PDB file of C-alpha atoms in Angstrom:
ATOM      1  CA  MET A   1     -56.424  11.645  18.522  1.00 56.00           C
ATOM      2  CA  LEU A   2     -54.898   9.141  16.119  1.00 55.00           C
ATOM      3  CA  SER A   3     -55.999   5.945  14.748  1.00 65.00           C
ATOM      4  CA  THR A   4     -54.181   3.397  15.265  1.00 63.00           C
ATOM      5  CA  ARG A   5     -53.224   2.710  11.446  1.00 67.00           C
ATOM      6  CA  LYS A   6     -51.919   6.465  11.846  1.00 62.00           C
ATOM      7  CA  LEU A   7     -49.319   5.863  14.684  1.00 53.00           C
ATOM      8  CA  ALA A   8     -48.344   2.692  13.454  1.00 56.00           C
ATOM      9  CA  ALA A   9     -47.519   4.405   9.959  1.00 58.00           C
ATOM     10  CA  ALA A  10     -45.678   7.301  11.667  1.00 54.00           C
ATOM     11  CA  LEU A  11     -43.729   5.485  14.399  1.00 49.00           C
ATOM     12  CA  ALA A  12     -42.600   2.979  11.221  1.00 53.00           C
ATOM     13  CA  GLY A  13     -41.701   6.727   9.443  1.00 54.00           C
ATOM     14  CA  LEU A  14     -39.929   7.501  12.461  1.00 47.00           C
ATOM     15  CA  VAL A  15     -37.794   3.929  13.671  1.00 47.00           C
ATOM     16  CA  LEU A  16     -36.852   4.313   9.923  1.00 45.00           C
ATOM     17  CA  LEU A  17     -35.823   8.028  10.210  1.00 44.00           C
ATOM     18  CA  LEU A  18     -33.399   6.761  13.180  1.00 42.00           C
ATOM     19  CA  VAL A  19     -31.850   4.029  11.516  1.00 48.00           C
ATOM     20  CA  CYS A  20     -30.847   5.885   8.412  1.00 49.00           C
ATOM     21  CA  SER A  21     -29.773   8.950  11.324  1.00 49.00           C
ATOM     22  CA  LYS A  22     -27.878   6.076  12.665  1.00 48.00           C
ATOM     23  CA  LYS A  23     -26.238   4.941   9.571  1.00 73.00           C
ATOM     24  CA  THR A  24     -22.033   5.393   9.949  1.00 86.00           C
ATOM     25  CA  GLY A  25     -19.350   5.121   7.264  1.00 90.00           C
ATOM     26  CA  PRO A  26     -16.974   3.465   6.703  1.00 96.00           C
ATOM     27  CA  SER A  27     -13.266   3.259   9.208  1.00 97.00           C
ATOM     28  CA  ILE A  28     -11.019   5.135   7.915  1.00 97.00           C
ATOM     29  CA  PRO A  29      -8.340   2.968   5.994  1.00 98.00           C
ATOM     30  CA  PHE A  30      -5.322   1.396   6.783  1.00 97.00           C
ATOM     31  CA  VAL A  31      -3.400   1.422   4.399  1.00 98.00           C
ATOM     32  CA  LEU A  32       0.645  -0.591   4.106  1.00 97.00           C
ATOM     33  CA  VAL A  33       3.204   0.327   1.654  1.00 97.00           C
ATOM     34  CA  PRO A  34       7.131  -0.752   1.347  1.00 95.00           C
ATOM     35  CA  SER A  35       9.136   1.941   2.323  1.00 94.00           C
ATOM     36  CA  VAL A  36      10.792   1.768   0.117  1.00 93.00           C
ATOM     37  CA  ALA A  37      10.798   1.540  -4.371  1.00 94.00           C
ATOM     38  CA  GLN A  38      12.744   1.955  -7.152  1.00 92.00           C
ATOM     39  CA  ARG A  39      11.964   4.693  -9.558  1.00 93.00           C
ATOM     40  CA  GLY A  40      10.227   2.693 -12.712  1.00 91.00           C
ATOM     41  CA  ASP A  41       8.589  -0.548 -10.196  1.00 89.00           C
ATOM     42  CA  SER A  42       5.450  -0.854  -9.447  1.00 92.00           C
ATOM     43  CA  VAL A  43       4.152   0.038  -5.672  1.00 95.00           C
ATOM     44  CA  ARG A  44       1.380  -2.146  -4.394  1.00 96.00           C
ATOM     45  CA  ALA A  45      -0.376  -0.665  -1.286  1.00 97.00           C
ATOM     46  CA  SER A  46      -2.696  -2.938   1.075  1.00 98.00           C
ATOM     47  CA  ILE A  47      -6.050  -1.143   1.578  1.00 98.00           C
ATOM     48  CA  THR A  48      -8.238  -2.255   3.734  1.00 97.00           C
ATOM     49  CA  SER A  49     -11.488  -0.556   5.578  1.00 97.00           C
ATOM     50  CA  TYR A  50     -14.682  -1.403   8.102  1.00 96.00           C
ATOM     51  CA  ASP A  51     -18.611  -1.105   8.003  1.00 95.00           C
ATOM     52  CA  HIS A  52     -20.269  -2.227  10.662  1.00 91.00           C
ATOM     53  CA  TYR A  53     -23.105  -2.482   8.050  1.00 90.00           C
ATOM     54  CA  SER A  54     -21.046  -5.036   5.786  1.00 90.00           C
ATOM     55  CA  ASP A  55     -21.166  -2.452   2.803  1.00 91.00           C
ATOM     56  CA  SER A  56     -19.712  -3.106   0.325  1.00 95.00           C
ATOM     57  CA  LEU A  57     -16.454  -0.655   0.170  1.00 97.00           C
ATOM     58  CA  PHE A  58     -15.207   1.706  -2.116  1.00 98.00           C
ATOM     59  CA  TYR A  59     -11.649   2.668  -2.155  1.00 98.00           C
ATOM     60  CA  SER A  60     -10.045   6.241  -3.491  1.00 98.00           C
ATOM     61  CA  VAL A  61      -5.932   6.362  -3.276  1.00 98.00           C
ATOM     62  CA  ASP A  62      -3.585   9.710  -3.373  1.00 98.00           C
ATOM     63  CA  TRP A  63      -0.605   8.508  -4.485  1.00 98.00           C
ATOM     64  CA  GLY A  64       1.177  10.911  -3.483  1.00 97.00           C
ATOM     65  CA  ASP A  65       3.079  12.408  -6.999  1.00 96.00           C
ATOM     66  CA  GLY A  66      -0.108  14.554  -7.858  1.00 96.00           C
ATOM     67  CA  SER A  67      -2.915  11.484  -9.414  1.00 96.00           C
ATOM     68  CA  GLU A  68      -5.036   9.659  -8.254  1.00 96.00           C
ATOM     69  CA  SER A  69      -6.860   6.644  -8.186  1.00 96.00           C
ATOM     70  CA  GLY A  70     -10.994   7.528  -8.446  1.00 96.00           C
ATOM     71  CA  TRP A  71     -12.666   5.628  -6.372  1.00 97.00           C
ATOM     72  CA  LEU A  72     -12.354   1.316  -7.548  1.00 97.00           C
ATOM     73  CA  GLY A  73     -14.379  -1.144  -6.189  1.00 96.00           C
ATOM     74  CA  PRO A  74     -16.755  -2.602  -5.385  1.00 97.00           C
ATOM     75  CA  VAL A  75     -14.660  -4.405  -2.708  1.00 96.00           C
ATOM     76  CA  PRO A  76     -16.540  -6.192   0.856  1.00 96.00           C
ATOM     77  CA  SER A  77     -15.710  -4.476   4.075  1.00 95.00           C
ATOM     78  CA  ALA A  78     -12.733  -5.730   5.791  1.00 94.00           C
ATOM     79  CA  ILE A  79     -10.714  -7.492   3.200  1.00 95.00           C
ATOM     80  CA  ASP A  80      -7.477  -6.372   2.048  1.00 96.00           C
ATOM     81  CA  TYR A  81      -7.633  -4.949  -1.412  1.00 97.00           C
ATOM     82  CA  ARG A  82      -4.569  -4.161  -3.614  1.00 97.00           C
ATOM     83  CA  ILE A  83      -3.917  -1.395  -6.108  1.00 97.00           C
ATOM     84  CA  GLY A  84      -0.662  -0.790  -7.889  1.00 96.00           C
ATOM     85  CA  HIS A  85       1.036   2.959  -8.752  1.00 97.00           C
ATOM     86  CA  LEU A  86       4.270   2.536 -11.482  1.00 96.00           C
ATOM     87  CA  TYR A  87       6.455   6.491  -9.996  1.00 96.00           C
ATOM     88  CA  ALA A  88       7.728   7.731 -13.174  1.00 93.00           C
ATOM     89  CA  ASP A  89      10.011   9.759 -10.275  1.00 94.00           C
ATOM     90  CA  THR A  90      11.810   9.654  -7.288  1.00 96.00           C
ATOM     91  CA  GLY A  91      11.137  11.253  -4.203  1.00 96.00           C
ATOM     92  CA  VAL A  92       9.334  11.004  -1.322  1.00 97.00           C
ATOM     93  CA  PHE A  93       5.852   9.995  -1.315  1.00 97.00           C
ATOM     94  CA  ALA A  94       2.933  10.274   0.841  1.00 97.00           C
ATOM     95  CA  ILE A  95       0.401   8.539  -0.394  1.00 98.00           C
ATOM     96  CA  ARG A  96      -3.265   8.835   1.738  1.00 98.00           C
ATOM     97  CA  ALA A  97      -6.951   6.837   0.889  1.00 98.00           C
ATOM     98  CA  LYS A  98     -10.404   6.558   1.857  1.00 98.00           C
ATOM     99  CA  ALA A  99     -13.318   4.364   1.629  1.00 98.00           C
ATOM    100  CA  LYS A 100     -17.240   4.874   0.690  1.00 97.00           C
ATOM    101  CA  ASP A 101     -20.287   3.117   1.583  1.00 95.00           C
ATOM    102  CA  GLN A 102     -24.120   3.731  -0.518  1.00 91.00           C
ATOM    103  CA  PHE A 103     -24.180   5.718   2.085  1.00 92.00           C
ATOM    104  CA  LYS A 104     -20.933   7.573   3.458  1.00 95.00           C
ATOM    105  CA  GLU A 105     -17.191   8.356   2.878  1.00 96.00           C
ATOM    106  CA  SER A 106     -14.718   8.557   5.516  1.00 97.00           C
ATOM    107  CA  GLY A 107     -11.478  10.276   5.763  1.00 97.00           C
ATOM    108  CA  TRP A 108      -8.585  10.601   4.574  1.00 98.00           C
ATOM    109  CA  SER A 109      -6.082   7.651   6.113  1.00 98.00           C
ATOM    110  CA  ASP A 110      -2.723   8.562   7.597  1.00 97.00           C
ATOM    111  CA  THR A 111      -0.368   8.980   5.401  1.00 97.00           C
ATOM    112  CA  SER A 112       2.194   6.536   4.219  1.00 97.00           C
ATOM    113  CA  LEU A 113       5.294   7.283   3.271  1.00 97.00           C
ATOM    114  CA  VAL A 114       7.364   5.969   0.511  1.00 96.00           C
ATOM    115  CA  PHE A 115      11.625   7.046  -0.585  1.00 96.00           C
ATOM    116  CA  VAL A 116      11.334   5.697  -4.469  1.00 96.00           C
ATOM    117  CA  ARG A 117      15.186   6.392  -6.198  1.00 93.00           C
ATOM    118  CA  GLU A 118      17.991   4.061  -7.791  1.00 89.00           C
ATOM    119  CA  TYR A 119      18.661   1.442  -5.620  1.00 82.00           C
ATOM    120  CA  GLY A 120      21.713   0.209  -6.746  1.00 82.00           C
ATOM    121  CA  PRO A 121      23.808  -2.771  -4.354  1.00 86.00           C
ATOM    122  CA  THR A 122      26.118  -1.781  -1.843  1.00 86.00           C
ATOM    123  CA  VAL A 123      30.113  -1.725  -2.748  1.00 87.00           C
ATOM    124  CA  PRO A 124      31.708  -5.248  -1.970  1.00 88.00           C
ATOM    125  CA  ARG A 125      33.652  -6.047   0.289  1.00 89.00           C
ATOM    126  CA  ARG A 126      37.260  -6.026  -0.304  1.00 88.00           C
ATOM    127  CA  PRO A 127      37.250  -9.983  -1.290  1.00 88.00           C
ATOM    128  CA  SER A 128      39.298 -12.248   0.730  1.00 90.00           C
ATOM    129  CA  GLY A 129      41.359 -15.700  -0.445  1.00 87.00           C
ATOM    130  CA  PRO A 130      44.728 -16.568  -0.864  1.00 89.00           C
ATOM    131  CA  ASP A 131      48.057 -13.877  -1.921  1.00 86.00           C
ATOM    132  CA  THR A 132      49.850 -16.413  -3.689  1.00 87.00           C
ATOM    133  CA  ALA A 133      48.759 -19.635  -6.126  1.00 86.00           C
ATOM    134  CA  VAL A 134      51.121 -22.674  -7.764  1.00 89.00           C
ATOM    135  CA  VAL A 135      49.945 -22.739 -11.910  1.00 89.00           C
ATOM    136  CA  ALA A 136      46.769 -24.967 -12.474  1.00 89.00           C
ATOM    137  CA  ASP A 137      45.572 -24.633  -8.637  1.00 88.00           C
ATOM    138  CA  THR A 138      42.260 -23.705  -7.291  1.00 89.00           C
ATOM    139  CA  LEU A 139      41.507 -20.897  -5.536  1.00 85.00           C
ATOM    140  CA  THR A 140      38.146 -19.903  -3.673  1.00 88.00           C
ATOM    141  CA  TYR A 141      37.212 -16.207  -2.911  1.00 87.00           C
ATOM    142  CA  VAL A 142      34.586 -14.667  -0.561  1.00 89.00           C
ATOM    143  CA  THR A 143      32.908 -11.182  -0.255  1.00 88.00           C
ATOM    144  CA  THR A 144      29.314 -10.044   0.291  1.00 90.00           C
ATOM    145  CA  ALA A 145      27.257  -7.125  -1.286  1.00 88.00           C
ATOM    146  CA  GLY A 146      23.646  -6.137  -0.468  1.00 87.00           C
ATOM    147  CA  HIS A 147      20.510  -4.467  -2.156  1.00 83.00           C
ATOM    148  CA  PRO A 148      18.471  -2.562   0.336  1.00 82.00           C
ATOM    149  CA  LEU A 149      15.454  -3.825  -2.105  1.00 77.00           C
ATOM    150  CA  GLU A 150      16.840  -7.397  -1.503  1.00 83.00           C
ATOM    151  CA  ARG A 151      17.198  -8.393  -4.973  1.00 81.00           C
ATOM    152  CA  ARG A 152      19.625 -10.632  -6.002  1.00 89.00           C
ATOM    153  CA  ILE A 153      23.186  -9.405  -7.351  1.00 86.00           C
ATOM    154  CA  ALA A 154      25.880 -10.719  -9.170  1.00 87.00           C
ATOM    155  CA  PHE A 155      29.626 -10.226  -9.126  1.00 83.00           C
ATOM    156  CA  GLN A 156      32.354  -9.764 -11.538  1.00 85.00           C
ATOM    157  CA  PHE A 157      35.619 -10.163 -10.584  1.00 82.00           C
ATOM    158  CA  ASP A 158      38.346  -8.393 -12.440  1.00 82.00           C
ATOM    159  CA  TRP A 159      42.279 -10.059 -12.450  1.00 75.00           C
ATOM    160  CA  GLY A 160      44.234  -8.127 -13.184  1.00 76.00           C
TER     161      GLY A 160
END
């Protein structure tokens, strides 16, 4: 027959064992990156994971170009962690991340694709405006063009 003291110690050990064995790791991270980027620009990723016990988290990022970040942090649970990476080459890169707390590591996130290339402005439309003019008149011509990364562009006209 167990004494009350031994029974209490055994139950405390069992409760501790149950609490530790039920410890779950952080959720698989959510990764948000831009879908297009210019070669040589820093691509900014936002990574978020949740830990049921609000443990601080560490993140590891696989950038899809053969490089990994290693473990970064600590970061509070459920807080966006932002990190940048520079791509030296063009291509399509699959970015993924995983999280860990002090006990367990999550699996890899779904991959997020970023298309890295040389992006230039679109070809401007033919300028619209008057076909003839009187010497010394001020004329206005209008054209449009854009940039896939929403960068500012400038126009230069060749008046022949």
